[in-house]
Amino acid sequence: MHMITNPSSPDHAEVDLGPAAGVSDRGLRHHRNEDAMALAAEQAPDGPAVVAVVCDGVSSSARPDEASHVAAQAALPVLVTAVQAGGDLGAASLTAVAAARQAIADLQGPGGDTSATTFVSAVASGYEVTLCWLGDSRAYWLGQPSDESRLLTRDDSVAGGMVAAGLVDEAAAMASPHAHVLTRWLGGEAADLADDPERAPHVERYTPPGAGALLICSDGLWNYMAEGADLARLALPKALTDPLAAAADMVNFAVEAGGADNITVVLIPYLGPETPE
């Protein structure tokens, strides 16, 4: 097993596991990196699997850089253990969120200010992806051809809620001054419980249709390029054979576009469909 988490709040971090890679960067406008990522490559009973977690600390909360870091570090081993055991990855994703939530709660003393972060995890085997998320960090399928690409998550934000309700299209929703206000997040407060339907994590599964790449990212990337087809054209075909270089290209694109936020990109390439043994 190879398991790597990036150090707390580095200005720039790169992780290359071979079957997956990630890059996290402070960007140009923030004085620290409040994103965190954690990756592992593991052998499951039915074949190899990659586990990835991306968290984006909520800047308006206390110690957002630490919140994202401890959340990613707490969630990753829970998911890895489930992969090793051939367990229920949907249930394990909820357990991983609970572990991350407890890690954030442990940051603060009694009566202390609340820390918060977004959360998105992926467990990717050769034939199925299990996703879990809270907040507006995203997962995309980047396909070949690019028109097979799609956003796999739904933002827990004011803009995301407006789009989901059919009130406006994404462009109009994102123009709202409150577009990025989160409606769900991962925090350590007592009200942020997994059994509260208004706070519960989303868990979904996706079967990749063919060659392409799974992208996990913070909003520092998709703020500048939100459409899956555009992201696919940026990442592919390089991501299939050199995911680290492709992830670096995507981060560089966001920096050159303005770098207004921290940027984290994780790419997991798929060379073609597989079936479970």
PDB file of C-alpha atoms in Angstrom, residues 55-58 61-62 67-68 70-71 97-108 113-119 134-135 182 184-194 199 201:
ATOM      1  CA  CYS A  55     -10.871  19.058   1.581  1.00  0.00           C
ATOM      2  CA  ASP A  56     -11.132  22.845   1.267  1.00  0.00           C
ATOM      3  CA  GLY A  57     -11.110  24.666   4.602  1.00  0.00           C
ATOM      4  CA  VAL A  58     -13.861  27.260   5.037  1.00  0.00           C
ATOM      5  CA  SER A  61     -14.264  29.424  10.131  1.00  0.00           C
ATOM      6  CA  ALA A  62     -11.543  28.971  12.739  1.00  0.00           C
ATOM      7  CA  ALA A  67      -9.542  21.516   9.651  1.00  0.00           C
ATOM      8  CA  SER A  68      -8.991  20.404   6.066  1.00  0.00           C
ATOM      9  CA  VAL A  70      -7.003  16.654   9.914  1.00  0.00           C
ATOM     10  CA  ALA A  71     -10.217  15.751   8.070  1.00  0.00           C
ATOM     11  CA  VAL A  97     -16.872  11.405   7.368  1.00  0.00           C
ATOM     12  CA  ALA A  98     -17.643  10.699  11.032  1.00  0.00           C
ATOM     13  CA  ALA A  99     -13.924  10.189  11.731  1.00  0.00           C
ATOM     14  CA  ALA A 100     -13.105  13.432   9.923  1.00  0.00           C
ATOM     15  CA  ARG A 101     -15.793  15.269  11.858  1.00  0.00           C
ATOM     16  CA  GLN A 102     -14.376  14.007  15.153  1.00  0.00           C
ATOM     17  CA  ALA A 103     -10.876  15.089  14.129  1.00  0.00           C
ATOM     18  CA  ILE A 104     -12.162  18.602  13.512  1.00  0.00           C
ATOM     19  CA  ALA A 105     -14.013  18.608  16.846  1.00  0.00           C
ATOM     20  CA  ASP A 106     -10.766  17.629  18.572  1.00  0.00           C
ATOM     21  CA  LEU A 107      -9.124  20.798  17.235  1.00  0.00           C
ATOM     22  CA  GLN A 108     -11.210  23.020  19.462  1.00  0.00           C
ATOM     23  CA  ASP A 113     -14.771  28.655  17.639  1.00  0.00           C
ATOM     24  CA  THR A 114     -15.976  26.117  15.111  1.00  0.00           C
ATOM     25  CA  SER A 115     -13.751  24.881  12.293  1.00  0.00           C
ATOM     26  CA  ALA A 116     -15.189  23.730   8.968  1.00  0.00           C
ATOM     27  CA  THR A 117     -14.173  22.293   5.618  1.00  0.00           C
ATOM     28  CA  THR A 118     -15.655  20.882   2.466  1.00  0.00           C
ATOM     29  CA  PHE A 119     -15.119  17.174   1.880  1.00  0.00           C
ATOM     30  CA  LEU A 134     -20.257  17.698   1.614  1.00  0.00           C
ATOM     31  CA  GLY A 135     -19.827  21.238   0.310  1.00  0.00           C
ATOM     32  CA  LEU A 182     -22.272  26.674   1.700  1.00  0.00           C
ATOM     33  CA  ARG A 184     -23.661  21.767   3.968  1.00  0.00           C
ATOM     34  CA  TRP A 185     -20.115  21.339   5.221  1.00  0.00           C
ATOM     35  CA  LEU A 186     -17.980  19.177   7.448  1.00  0.00           C
ATOM     36  CA  GLY A 187     -17.480  20.622  10.903  1.00  0.00           C
ATOM     37  CA  GLY A 188     -17.052  19.580  14.477  1.00  0.00           C
ATOM     38  CA  GLU A 189     -20.116  21.271  15.931  1.00  0.00           C
ATOM     39  CA  ALA A 190     -22.801  19.165  17.591  1.00  0.00           C
ATOM     40  CA  ALA A 191     -25.397  20.148  14.989  1.00  0.00           C
ATOM     41  CA  ASP A 192     -23.291  18.755  12.167  1.00  0.00           C
ATOM     42  CA  LEU A 193     -24.392  15.148  12.554  1.00  0.00           C
ATOM     43  CA  ALA A 194     -24.556  12.467   9.893  1.00  0.00           C
ATOM     44  CA  ARG A 199     -26.258  17.830   7.120  1.00  0.00           C
ATOM     45  CA  PRO A 201     -23.133  13.461   3.394  1.00  0.00           C
TER      46      PRO A 201
END
